[in-house]
Backbone as a ProteinNet text record, in pm:
[ID]
protein_1_A
[PRIMARY]
MEKEIKKIAILHCKKSGRVCTGAACFRAFYDRKKSFEQYEGQPVELSAYFDCNGCEADKLNDPGFTEKLERMKEEHVDRIHIGKCCLARCEQLNQMKEEMDRVGLSYVEGTH
[TERTIARY]
-1710.8	-1574.3	-1506.8	-1436.1	-1397	-1279.5	-1191.2	-1045.9	-962.8	-848.4	-794.8	-725.7	-696.6	-652.8	-448.7	-413.3	-229.7	-204.7	-95.8	-31.3	136.8	88.6	223.2	304.5	451.4	439.2	595.2	555.9	667.2	789.8	940.2	1032	1082.8	1135.3	1153.8	1311.1	1373.8	1551.5	1505.4	1619.3	1590.8	1629.6	1734.9	1757.8	1696	1625.8	1490.5	1370.7	1400.8	1297.1	1297.3	1421.7	1425.6	1371.8	1305.2	1203.6	1078.8	1077.9	967.9	889.7	700.6	586.3	599.5	623	537.1	447.5	348.7	258.1	231.1	350.2	345.7	323.4	417.6	403.6	251.7	207.9	53.3	-37.6	-2.1	-126	-127.8	1.5	-2.4	-45.8	-42.1	-95.3	-220	-283.3	-456.6	-468.7	-401.3	-507.8	-464.7	-369.3	-339.7	-232.5	-176.5	-61.1	44.7	117.9	260	339.2	420.5	398.9	326.2	195	54.7	-4.4	22.4	-118.1	-164.2	-69.8	-106.3	-213.8	-250.2	-298.4	-448.6	-493.7	-657	-685.6	-838.3	-915	-923.8	-822.7	-734.9	-768.4	-833.1	-804.1	-670.5	-607	-501.5	-456.4	-377.2	-367.6	-230.6	-187.1	-46.4	-17.8	19.2	101.9	198.9	306.1	397.2	486.1	551.2	590.8	681.4	846.1	971.7	1058	1215	1296.3	1418.8	1526.3	1624.1	1738.3	1732.1	1830.6	1990.5	1955.5	1992	2122	2232.3	2353.6	2434.4	2431.4	2594.7	2555.8	2450.6	2435.4	2461.9	2544.7	2518.1	2437.7	2305.3	2231.9	2275.2	2358.6	2389.4	2385.9	2463.8	2486.8	2447.2	2297.6	2270.3	2146.1	2161	2032.3	1900.3	1929.7	1755.1	1721	1768.4	1710.2	1684.1	1736.6	1664.7	1549.8	1564.9	1466.4	1337.4	1358.9	1262.3	1172	1243.2	1261.1	1153	1150.5	1133.8	1062.4	990	892.1	737.9	827.6	758.9	720.2	766.9	739.4	641.9	662.7	551	433.3	459	311.8	189.2	302.8	240.7	283.2	328.9	351.3	395	297.4	315.5	450.1	486.3	524.5	541.3	718.9	746.9	811.6	784.3	784.9	889	971.8	1128	1100.6	1035.9	1079.4	1147.8	1072.1	1172.9	1341.8	1349.6	1348.7	1503	1455.8	1592.9	1672.1	1545.7	1628	1714.6	1714.2	1758.8	1898.1	1931.2	1967.5	2108.2	2030.9	2090.8	2233.5	2352.1	2481.5	2467.1	2335.1	2370	2246.3	2115.7	2063.7	2016.6	2158.4	2182.7	2196.4	2258.6	2251.6	2129.7	2032.2	1880.9	1831	1863.9	1798.8	1802.1	1926.3	2031.7	1967.3	1895	1871.4	1705.1	1675.2	1571.4	1491.2	1579.3	1574.4	1632.5	1715.3	1733	1692.3	1549.2	1474.4	1348.9	1357.2	1221	1139.4	1161.4	1015.1	1077.1	949.5	926.6	923.2	1004.7	990.9	1026.7	910.3	953.2	962	1044.2	1150.2	1003	998.7	900.1	794.1	810.2	666.9	548.8	620.9	571.6	603
-14.9	-33.2	-183.5	-210.6	-339.2	-298.8	-410.8	-416.6	-451.4	-402.6	-386.8	-549	-581.8	-674.9	-713.6	-788.9	-808.8	-860.2	-850.9	-947.2	-986.2	-1110.5	-1131.4	-1263.3	-1320.3	-1400.5	-1460.7	-1588.4	-1676.7	-1720.9	-1699	-1725.7	-1900.2	-1967.1	-2107.6	-2127.7	-2221.3	-2253.9	-2399.3	-2303.4	-2444.7	-2584.9	-2589.2	-2669.5	-2795.2	-2756.3	-2756.6	-2821.1	-2753.2	-2763	-2960.5	-2932	-3119.5	-3205.5	-3205.4	-3278.8	-3200.4	-3083.5	-3013.6	-2991.4	-3052.7	-2977.9	-2825.4	-2767.5	-2634.7	-2695.4	-2771.6	-2753.1	-2786.9	-2760	-2703.2	-2576	-2455.9	-2328.7	-2270.6	-2360.8	-2334.5	-2380.9	-2473.3	-2500.1	-2434.2	-2358	-2278	-2115.5	-2086.6	-1989.5	-1988.6	-2082.7	-2081.5	-2133.9	-2183	-2185.5	-2094.7	-2001.5	-1843.2	-1879.6	-2003.6	-2068.3	-2007.4	-1992.2	-1999.5	-1825.6	-1760.8	-1640.8	-1627.7	-1628.9	-1590.2	-1553.7	-1565.9	-1571.9	-1437.5	-1372	-1216.3	-1155.2	-1230	-1228.9	-1263.8	-1300.8	-1355.3	-1246	-1273.1	-1186.3	-1110.3	-1115.8	-1031.4	-1095.7	-1021.6	-1030.1	-1078.2	-1173	-1181.1	-1274.2	-1220.2	-1361.5	-1370.2	-1506.7	-1514.3	-1497.8	-1450	-1358.7	-1420.5	-1529.6	-1598.4	-1646.4	-1827.6	-1912.1	-1877.8	-1804.4	-1829.5	-1902.9	-1936.1	-2008.3	-1859.8	-1925.9	-1776	-1793.4	-1910.9	-1855.1	-2024.3	-2054.8	-2154.9	-2073.6	-2162.9	-2154.4	-2061.4	-2126.7	-2032.6	-1939.7	-1872.5	-1712.4	-1642.4	-1547.7	-1414	-1348.9	-1349.5	-1332.6	-1092.8	-1043.9	-926.3	-907.8	-989	-1003.9	-1051.5	-1137.8	-1245.6	-1125.4	-1129	-1049.9	-1118.6	-1251.6	-1313.2	-1353.5	-1293.6	-1252.6	-1175.3	-1051.6	-877.3	-937.9	-908.8	-971.8	-998	-1141	-1187.7	-1065.7	-1032.5	-888.4	-791.3	-702.2	-641	-677.1	-795.7	-826.7	-854.7	-847.8	-871.5	-775.5	-578.9	-458	-425	-531.2	-425.2	-568	-610.3	-723.3	-639.7	-520.1	-465	-553.9	-707.7	-760.9	-693.2	-694.3	-628	-673.1	-809.1	-891.4	-987.6	-1013.6	-1184.2	-1218.3	-1370.3	-1406.6	-1537.3	-1556.5	-1582.2	-1717.5	-1868.9	-1988.7	-2068.7	-2146.4	-2163.6	-2255.5	-2334.8	-2379.6	-2287.6	-2188.8	-2006.5	-2022.8	-2011.8	-1980.5	-2100.1	-2172.8	-2330.7	-2305.3	-2321.3	-2331.1	-2225.6	-2110.2	-1998.2	-1962	-1961	-1914.6	-1729.1	-1700.7	-1571.4	-1513.9	-1546.1	-1515.2	-1351.3	-1245.2	-1181.2	-1062.1	-1135.9	-1072.9	-1084.3	-1161.8	-1173.9	-1075.7	-1072.4	-931.9	-787.3	-792.3	-642.7	-609.6	-717.1	-729.9	-635.7	-714.2	-666.2	-545.4	-520.5	-386.7	-307.8	-342	-209.7	-191.5	-299.7	-316.9	-242.1	-180.4	-129.4	-211.3	-433.3	-486.9	-515.2	-509.9	-538.2	-774.6	-796.9	-935.2	-964.8	-1082.5	-1109.4	-1301.6	-1313.2	-1437.8	-1547.3	-1635.8	-1733.8	-1786.9	-1918.2	-1978.8	-2014.7	-2156.6	-2270.9	-2286.8
749.6	691.3	680.1	516.4	505	559.7	613.3	669.8	557.3	522.2	420.8	398.2	293.9	321.3	326	405.8	409.2	329.4	256.3	137.9	188.8	266.8	257.8	243.1	225.8	165	283.3	236.5	260.6	154.9	253.3	192.1	264.6	212.5	264.4	173.2	236.9	184.6	60.4	-49.3	-142.6	-136.2	-16.9	20.6	74	146	235.2	159.9	91	-54.4	-97.2	-94.2	-113	-93.5	112.1	114.1	171	160.5	258.4	96.4	151.2	56.7	130.5	209.7	255.2	319.2	374.1	417.7	589.9	646.7	815.1	762.6	672	681.6	599.4	530.7	481	559.6	690.8	811	890.4	919.8	1079.7	997.7	818.4	792.2	750.3	768.8	736.9	885.8	985.6	1128.8	1232.8	1136.8	1212.3	1329.4	1350.9	1440.7	1444.5	1550.1	1540.2	1502.2	1416.5	1393.5	1300.4	1282.3	1176.2	1297.2	1378.7	1532.2	1477.9	1469.5	1489.6	1320.4	1263.3	1165	1253.3	1323.1	1402.2	1299.4	1261.8	1261.1	1159.8	1084	1030.5	786.8	756.7	605.3	601	520.6	476.4	350.6	273.7	142.1	169.6	115.7	91	-35.5	-80.3	-202.6	-269.4	-178.6	-297.9	-115.3	-201.6	-160.2	-229.4	-177.5	-308.4	-200	-248.1	-226.2	-266.4	-172.8	-191	-268.8	-326.9	-484.3	-415.8	-300.1	-284	-280.1	-143.8	-78.8	-141.2	-267.7	-343.4	-409.4	-425.1	-434.9	-291.4	-321.7	-269	-255.5	-155.4	-141.6	-128.8	-115.7	-145.5	-311.8	-352.3	-520.2	-656	-597.1	-654.8	-758.1	-845.5	-935.6	-862.1	-887.7	-923.3	-843	-677.9	-524.2	-510.9	-565.2	-585.2	-621.8	-789.9	-863.9	-800.8	-719.1	-632.1	-577.7	-473.2	-347.9	-412.4	-590.6	-619.4	-656.6	-691.4	-724.4	-606.3	-471.1	-360.8	-317.7	-314.5	-399.1	-510.7	-610.9	-768.4	-630.8	-642.7	-537	-378.4	-350.7	-254.8	-132.9	-117.2	-21.6	115.6	191.6	352.5	442.8	446.2	476	474.8	490.3	475	577.4	599.4	671.5	636.2	728.9	743.2	713.7	675	732.5	805	897.9	997.7	931.5	811	752.8	720.6	656.3	713.9	834.8	868.3	1082	1095.4	1091.4	1156.7	1078.2	957.3	872.8	819.7	747.4	669.7	717.5	654.2	667.4	619.2	538	454.9	518.3	630	712.2	723.7	731.7	793.1	622.5	524.7	433.7	363.8	424.2	354.1	360	507	659.1	554.5	557.3	463.4	283	212	63.6	94.7	239.6	231.5	288	358	405.1	331.3	272	164.3	45	38	-95	-15.2	74.8	184.3	223.3	228.9	317.5	407.1	425.3	611.4	619.5	720.6	797.6	862.3	913.6	1032.6	1065.6	1133.6	1136.4	1202.9	1111.1	1127.9	1028.3	1043	987	1075.6	1096.3	1177	1340.8
[MASK]
++++++++++++++++++++++++++++++++++++++++++++++++++++++++++++++++++++++++++++++++++++++++++++++++++++++++++++++++

């Protein structure tokens, strides 16, 4: 019997994207290290790598951010990994989590 493929997405900080290539997140994913260790031996698909729309966007009232989360639902994403960059710097982290909860998306803190 085949195992069901889990679909995940990575949410990263738009501001950190000025200097970040995403390489550490992708390496951790493919090597099943850090927060991705939980998927060891399981078929997992990286379905999306998306940003938060920036510090100026109010995450609870930003139709663009909500649209991105709705798209994650349409793509049947099982879990969003919140990037280390968001955890380290984001003043709206709680609002992003609240919005993910509101649309019914599971998330975990961390990538690499």
